[in-house]
Tab-separated table of N, CA, C and O in Angstrom:
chain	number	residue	atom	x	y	z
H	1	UNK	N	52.691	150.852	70.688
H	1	UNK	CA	51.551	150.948	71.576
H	1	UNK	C	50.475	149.938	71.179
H	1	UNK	O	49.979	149.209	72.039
H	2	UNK	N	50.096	149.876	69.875
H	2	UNK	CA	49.400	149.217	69.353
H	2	UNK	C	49.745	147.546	70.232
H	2	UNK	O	48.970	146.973	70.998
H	3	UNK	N	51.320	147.019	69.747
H	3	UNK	CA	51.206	146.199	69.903
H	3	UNK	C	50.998	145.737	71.804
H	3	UNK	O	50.279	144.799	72.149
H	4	UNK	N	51.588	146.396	72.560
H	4	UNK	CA	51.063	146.184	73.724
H	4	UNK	C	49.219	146.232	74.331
H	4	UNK	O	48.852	145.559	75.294
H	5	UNK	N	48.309	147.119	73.565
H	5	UNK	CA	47.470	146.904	73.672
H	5	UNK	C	46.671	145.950	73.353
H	5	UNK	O	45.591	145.647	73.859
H	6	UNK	N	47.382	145.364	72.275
H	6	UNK	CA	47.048	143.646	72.009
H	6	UNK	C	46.957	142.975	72.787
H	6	UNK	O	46.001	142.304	73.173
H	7	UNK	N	48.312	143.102	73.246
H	7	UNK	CA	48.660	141.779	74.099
H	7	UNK	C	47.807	141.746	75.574
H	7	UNK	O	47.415	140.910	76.388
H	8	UNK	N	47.784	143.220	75.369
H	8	UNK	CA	47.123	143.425	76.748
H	8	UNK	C	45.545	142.677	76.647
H	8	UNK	O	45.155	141.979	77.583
H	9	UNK	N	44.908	142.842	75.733
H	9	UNK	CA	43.550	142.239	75.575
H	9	UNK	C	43.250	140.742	74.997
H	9	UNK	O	42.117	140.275	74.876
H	10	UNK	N	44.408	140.103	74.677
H	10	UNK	CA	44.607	139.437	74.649
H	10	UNK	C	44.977	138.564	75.790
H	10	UNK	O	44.985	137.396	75.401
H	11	UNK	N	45.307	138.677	77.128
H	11	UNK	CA	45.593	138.359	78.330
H	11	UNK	C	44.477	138.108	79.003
H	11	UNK	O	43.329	138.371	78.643
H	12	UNK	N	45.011	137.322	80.513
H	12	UNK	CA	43.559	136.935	81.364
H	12	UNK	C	43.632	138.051	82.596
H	12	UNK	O	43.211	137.687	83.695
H	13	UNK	N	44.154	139.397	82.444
H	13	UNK	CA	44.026	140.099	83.426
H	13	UNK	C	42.970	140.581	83.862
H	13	UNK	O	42.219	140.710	82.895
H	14	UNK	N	42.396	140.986	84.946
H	14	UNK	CA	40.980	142.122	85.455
H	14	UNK	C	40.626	142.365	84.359
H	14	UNK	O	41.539	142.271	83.539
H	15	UNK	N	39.807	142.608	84.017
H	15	UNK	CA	38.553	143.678	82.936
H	15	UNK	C	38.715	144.923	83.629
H	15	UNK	O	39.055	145.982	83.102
H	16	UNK	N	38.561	144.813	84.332
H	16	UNK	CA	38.347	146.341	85.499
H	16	UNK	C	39.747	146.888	85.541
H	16	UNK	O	39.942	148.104	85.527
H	17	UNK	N	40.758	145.980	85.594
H	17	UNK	CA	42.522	146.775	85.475
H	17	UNK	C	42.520	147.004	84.135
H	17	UNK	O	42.959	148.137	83.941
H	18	UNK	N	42.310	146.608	83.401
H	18	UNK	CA	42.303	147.170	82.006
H	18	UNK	C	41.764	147.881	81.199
H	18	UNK	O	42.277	148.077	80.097
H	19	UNK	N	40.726	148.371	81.528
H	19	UNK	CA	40.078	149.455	81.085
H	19	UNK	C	40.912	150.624	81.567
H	19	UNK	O	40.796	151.544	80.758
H	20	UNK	N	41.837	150.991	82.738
H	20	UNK	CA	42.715	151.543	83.106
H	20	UNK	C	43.595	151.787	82.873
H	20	UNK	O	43.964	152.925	83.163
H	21	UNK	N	44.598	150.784	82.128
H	21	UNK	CA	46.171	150.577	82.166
H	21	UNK	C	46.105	151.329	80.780
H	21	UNK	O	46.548	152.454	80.545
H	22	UNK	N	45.461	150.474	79.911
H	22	UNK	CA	45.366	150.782	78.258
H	22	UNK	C	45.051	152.763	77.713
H	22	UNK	O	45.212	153.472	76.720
H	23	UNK	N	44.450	152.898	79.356
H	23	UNK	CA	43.784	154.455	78.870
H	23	UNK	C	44.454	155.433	79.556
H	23	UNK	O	43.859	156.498	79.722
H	24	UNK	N	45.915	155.262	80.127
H	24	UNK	CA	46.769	156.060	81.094
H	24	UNK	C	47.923	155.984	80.091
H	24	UNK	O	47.994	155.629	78.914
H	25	UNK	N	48.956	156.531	81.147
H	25	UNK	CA	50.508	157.065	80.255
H	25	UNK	C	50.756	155.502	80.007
H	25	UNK	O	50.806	155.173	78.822
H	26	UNK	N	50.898	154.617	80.849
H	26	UNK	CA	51.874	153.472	81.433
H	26	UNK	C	51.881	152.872	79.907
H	26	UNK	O	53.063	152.574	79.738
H	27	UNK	N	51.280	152.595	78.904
H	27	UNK	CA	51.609	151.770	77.528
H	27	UNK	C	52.362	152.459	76.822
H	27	UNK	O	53.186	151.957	76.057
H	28	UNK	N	52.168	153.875	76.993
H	28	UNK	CA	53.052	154.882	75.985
H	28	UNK	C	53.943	154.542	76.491
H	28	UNK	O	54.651	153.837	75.772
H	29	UNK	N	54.387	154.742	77.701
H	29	UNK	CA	55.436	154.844	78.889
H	29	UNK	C	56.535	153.983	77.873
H	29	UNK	O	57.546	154.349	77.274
H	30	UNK	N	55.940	152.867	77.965
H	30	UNK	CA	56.375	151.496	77.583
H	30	UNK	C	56.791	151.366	76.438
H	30	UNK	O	57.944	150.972	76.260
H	31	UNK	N	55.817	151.716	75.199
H	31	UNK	CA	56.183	151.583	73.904
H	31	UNK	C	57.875	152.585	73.585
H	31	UNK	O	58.885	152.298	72.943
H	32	UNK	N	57.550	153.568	74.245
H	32	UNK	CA	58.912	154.909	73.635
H	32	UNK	C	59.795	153.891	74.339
H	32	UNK	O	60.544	153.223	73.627
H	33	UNK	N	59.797	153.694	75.649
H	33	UNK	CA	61.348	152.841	75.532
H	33	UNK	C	61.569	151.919	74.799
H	33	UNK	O	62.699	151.797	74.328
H	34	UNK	N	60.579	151.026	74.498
H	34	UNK	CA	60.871	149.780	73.564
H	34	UNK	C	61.696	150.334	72.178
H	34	UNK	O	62.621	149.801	71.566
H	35	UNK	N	61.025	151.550	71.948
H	35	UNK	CA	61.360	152.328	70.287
H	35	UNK	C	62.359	152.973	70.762
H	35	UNK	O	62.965	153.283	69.737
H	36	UNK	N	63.142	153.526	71.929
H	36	UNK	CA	64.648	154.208	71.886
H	36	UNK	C	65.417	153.505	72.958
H	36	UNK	O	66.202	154.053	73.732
H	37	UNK	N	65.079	152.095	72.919
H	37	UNK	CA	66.238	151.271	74.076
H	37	UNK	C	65.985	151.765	75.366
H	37	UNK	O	66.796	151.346	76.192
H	38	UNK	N	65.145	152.503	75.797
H	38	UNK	CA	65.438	152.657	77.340
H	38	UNK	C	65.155	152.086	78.214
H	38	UNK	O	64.808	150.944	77.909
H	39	UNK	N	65.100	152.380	79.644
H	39	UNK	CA	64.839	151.399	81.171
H	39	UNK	C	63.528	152.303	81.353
H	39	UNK	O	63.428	153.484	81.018
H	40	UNK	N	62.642	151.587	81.890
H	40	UNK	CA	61.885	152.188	82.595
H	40	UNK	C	61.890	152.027	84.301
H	40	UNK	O	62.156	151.116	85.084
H	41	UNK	N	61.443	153.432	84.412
H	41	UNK	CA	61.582	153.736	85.795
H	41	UNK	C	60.363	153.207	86.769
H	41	UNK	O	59.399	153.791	86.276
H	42	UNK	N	60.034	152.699	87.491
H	42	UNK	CA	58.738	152.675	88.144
H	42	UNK	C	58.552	152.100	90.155
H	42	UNK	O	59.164	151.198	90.727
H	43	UNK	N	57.886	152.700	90.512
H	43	UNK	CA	57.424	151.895	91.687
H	43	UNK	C	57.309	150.531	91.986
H	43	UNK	O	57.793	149.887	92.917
H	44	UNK	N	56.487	150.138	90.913
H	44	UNK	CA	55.529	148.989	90.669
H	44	UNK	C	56.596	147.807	90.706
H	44	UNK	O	57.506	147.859	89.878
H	45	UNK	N	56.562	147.006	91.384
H	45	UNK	CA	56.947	145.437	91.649
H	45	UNK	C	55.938	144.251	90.493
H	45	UNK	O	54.711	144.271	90.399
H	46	UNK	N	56.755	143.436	89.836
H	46	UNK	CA	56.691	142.606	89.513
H	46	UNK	C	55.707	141.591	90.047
H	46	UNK	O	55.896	140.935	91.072
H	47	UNK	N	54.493	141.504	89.163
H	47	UNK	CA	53.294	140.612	90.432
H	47	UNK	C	53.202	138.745	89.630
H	47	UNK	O	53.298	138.378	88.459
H	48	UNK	N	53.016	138.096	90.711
H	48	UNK	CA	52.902	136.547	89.657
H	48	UNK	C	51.596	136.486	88.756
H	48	UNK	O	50.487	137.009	88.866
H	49	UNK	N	52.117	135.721	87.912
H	49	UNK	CA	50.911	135.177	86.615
H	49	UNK	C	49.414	135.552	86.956
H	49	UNK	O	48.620	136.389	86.527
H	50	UNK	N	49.369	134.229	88.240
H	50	UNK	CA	48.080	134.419	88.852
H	50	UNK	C	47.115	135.864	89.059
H	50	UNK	O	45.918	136.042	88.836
H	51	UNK	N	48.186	136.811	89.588
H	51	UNK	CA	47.477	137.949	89.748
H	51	UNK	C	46.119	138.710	89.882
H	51	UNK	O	45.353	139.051	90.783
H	52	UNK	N	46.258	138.842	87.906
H	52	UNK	CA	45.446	139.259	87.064
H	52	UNK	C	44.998	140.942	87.270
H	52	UNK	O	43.981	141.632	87.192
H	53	UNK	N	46.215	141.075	87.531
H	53	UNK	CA	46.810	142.903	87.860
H	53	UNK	C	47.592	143.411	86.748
H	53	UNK	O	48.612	142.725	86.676
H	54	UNK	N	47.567	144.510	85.641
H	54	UNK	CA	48.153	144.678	85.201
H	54	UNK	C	49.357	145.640	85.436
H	54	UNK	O	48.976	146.760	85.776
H	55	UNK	N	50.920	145.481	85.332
H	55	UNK	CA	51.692	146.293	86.129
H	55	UNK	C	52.868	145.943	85.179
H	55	UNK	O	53.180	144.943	84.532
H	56	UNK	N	53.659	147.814	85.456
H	56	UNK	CA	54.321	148.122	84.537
H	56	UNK	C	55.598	146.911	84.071
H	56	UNK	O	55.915	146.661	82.908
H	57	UNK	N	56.176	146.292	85.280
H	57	UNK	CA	57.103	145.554	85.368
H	57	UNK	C	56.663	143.903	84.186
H	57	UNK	O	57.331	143.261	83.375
H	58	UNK	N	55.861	143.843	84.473
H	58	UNK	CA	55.159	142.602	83.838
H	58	UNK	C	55.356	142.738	82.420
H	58	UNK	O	55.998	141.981	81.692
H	59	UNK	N	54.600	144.010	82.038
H	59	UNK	CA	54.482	144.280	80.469
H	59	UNK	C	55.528	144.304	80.018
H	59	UNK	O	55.725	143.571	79.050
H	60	UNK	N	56.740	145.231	80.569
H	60	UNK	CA	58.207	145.472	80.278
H	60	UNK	C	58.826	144.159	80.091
H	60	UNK	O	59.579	143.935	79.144
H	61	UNK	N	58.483	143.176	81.088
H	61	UNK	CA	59.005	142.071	80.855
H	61	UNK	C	58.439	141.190	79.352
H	61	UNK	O	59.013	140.439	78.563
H	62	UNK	N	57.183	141.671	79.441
H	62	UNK	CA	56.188	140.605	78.191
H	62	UNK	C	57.207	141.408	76.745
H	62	UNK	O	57.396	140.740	75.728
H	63	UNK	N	57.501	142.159	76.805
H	63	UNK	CA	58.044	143.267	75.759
H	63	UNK	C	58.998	143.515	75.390
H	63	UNK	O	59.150	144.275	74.433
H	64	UNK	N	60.667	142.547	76.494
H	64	UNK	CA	61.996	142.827	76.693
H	64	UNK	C	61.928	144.174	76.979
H	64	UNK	O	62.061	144.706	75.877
H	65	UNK	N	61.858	144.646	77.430
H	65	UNK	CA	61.965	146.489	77.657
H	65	UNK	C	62.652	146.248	79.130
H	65	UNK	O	62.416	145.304	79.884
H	66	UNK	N	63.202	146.905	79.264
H	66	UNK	CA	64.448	147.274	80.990
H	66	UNK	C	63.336	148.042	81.852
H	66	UNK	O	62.637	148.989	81.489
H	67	UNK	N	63.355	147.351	83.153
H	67	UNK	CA	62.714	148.212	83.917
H	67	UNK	C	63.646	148.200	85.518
H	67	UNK	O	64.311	147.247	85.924
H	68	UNK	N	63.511	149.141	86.020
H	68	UNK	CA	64.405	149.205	87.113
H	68	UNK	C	63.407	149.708	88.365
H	68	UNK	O	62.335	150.164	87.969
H	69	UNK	N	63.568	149.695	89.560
H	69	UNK	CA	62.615	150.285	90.786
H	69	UNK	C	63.234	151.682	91.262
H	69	UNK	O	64.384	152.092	91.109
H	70	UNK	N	61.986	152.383	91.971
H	70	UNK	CA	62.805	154.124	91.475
H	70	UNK	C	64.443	154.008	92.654
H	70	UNK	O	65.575	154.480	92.552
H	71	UNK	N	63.650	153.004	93.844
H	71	UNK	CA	64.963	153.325	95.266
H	71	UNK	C	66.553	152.589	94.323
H	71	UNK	O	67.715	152.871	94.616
H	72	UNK	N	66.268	151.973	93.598
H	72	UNK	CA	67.299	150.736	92.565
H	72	UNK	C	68.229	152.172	92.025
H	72	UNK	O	69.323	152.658	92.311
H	73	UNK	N	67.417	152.411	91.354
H	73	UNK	CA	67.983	153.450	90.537
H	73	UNK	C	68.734	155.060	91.325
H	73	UNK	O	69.599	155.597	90.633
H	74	UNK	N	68.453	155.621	92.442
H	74	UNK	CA	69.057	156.304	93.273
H	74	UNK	C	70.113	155.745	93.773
H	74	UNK	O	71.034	156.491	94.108
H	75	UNK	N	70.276	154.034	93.983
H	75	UNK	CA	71.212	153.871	94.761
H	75	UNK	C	72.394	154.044	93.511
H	75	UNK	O	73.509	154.561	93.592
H	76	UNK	N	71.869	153.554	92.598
H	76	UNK	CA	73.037	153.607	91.160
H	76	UNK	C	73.630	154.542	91.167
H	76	UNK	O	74.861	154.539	91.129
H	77	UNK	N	72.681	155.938	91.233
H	77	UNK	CA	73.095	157.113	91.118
H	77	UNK	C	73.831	157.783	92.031
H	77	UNK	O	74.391	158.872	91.912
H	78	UNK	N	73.785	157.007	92.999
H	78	UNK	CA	74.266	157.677	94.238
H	78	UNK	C	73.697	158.363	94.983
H	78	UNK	O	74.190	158.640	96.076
H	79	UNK	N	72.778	158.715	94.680
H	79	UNK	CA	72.037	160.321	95.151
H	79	UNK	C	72.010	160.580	96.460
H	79	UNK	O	71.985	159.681	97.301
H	80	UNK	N	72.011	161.482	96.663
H	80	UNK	CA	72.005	162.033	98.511
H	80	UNK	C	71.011	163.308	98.453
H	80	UNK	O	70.889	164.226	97.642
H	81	UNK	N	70.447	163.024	99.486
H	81	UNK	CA	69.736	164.234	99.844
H	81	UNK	C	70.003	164.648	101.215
H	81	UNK	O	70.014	164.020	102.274
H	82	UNK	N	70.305	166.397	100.790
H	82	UNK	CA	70.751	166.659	102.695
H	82	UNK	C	69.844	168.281	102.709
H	82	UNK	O	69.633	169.244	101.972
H	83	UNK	N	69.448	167.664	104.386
H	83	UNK	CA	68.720	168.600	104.492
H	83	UNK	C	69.704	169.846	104.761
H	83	UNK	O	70.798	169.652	105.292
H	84	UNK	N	69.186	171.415	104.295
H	84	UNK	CA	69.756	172.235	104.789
H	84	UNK	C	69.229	173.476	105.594
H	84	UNK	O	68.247	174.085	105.169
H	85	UNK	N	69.673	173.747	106.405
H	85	UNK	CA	68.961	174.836	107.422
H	85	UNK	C	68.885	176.202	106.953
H	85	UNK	O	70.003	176.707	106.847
H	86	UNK	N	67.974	176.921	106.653
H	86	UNK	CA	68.132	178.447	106.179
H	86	UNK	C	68.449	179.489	107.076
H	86	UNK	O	68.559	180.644	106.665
């Protein structure tokens, strides 16, 4: 965590996105997969350099950490949802 919050303040992102990102789940989020190999799951799309948005996909990337999009990951799974009538 530590070290993502570095990097994070160390970056040219918003002031205003970062007072945010650093003080929510999304760094923990980040650090536990980095520390047990996992993918992270998220909404959030990948934004360019320019930005200056901080977003989960970005960091994961700044970090090698796996990140996948949640519809990505259902299709993997297969999942179906059916409605049923009571």
């Amino acid at each position: 965590f530590a070290d993502i919050a570095q990097h994070l303040a160390n970056g040219d992102d918003n002031a205003a996105n970062l007072d945010d990102f650093p003080g929510g789940a999304d760094p923990w989020l980040i650090a536990k997969a980095k520390s047990i190999g996992a993918t992270v799951v998220t909404h959030e799309s990948l934004v360019s350099a320019d930005s200056r948005r901080v977003k989960i996909p970005n960091v994961c990337r700044d970090f090698a950490v796996g990140f996948i999009g949640t519809f990505e990951l259902l299709r993997l799974l297969k999942a179906r949802f059916i409605l049923e009538t009571l």
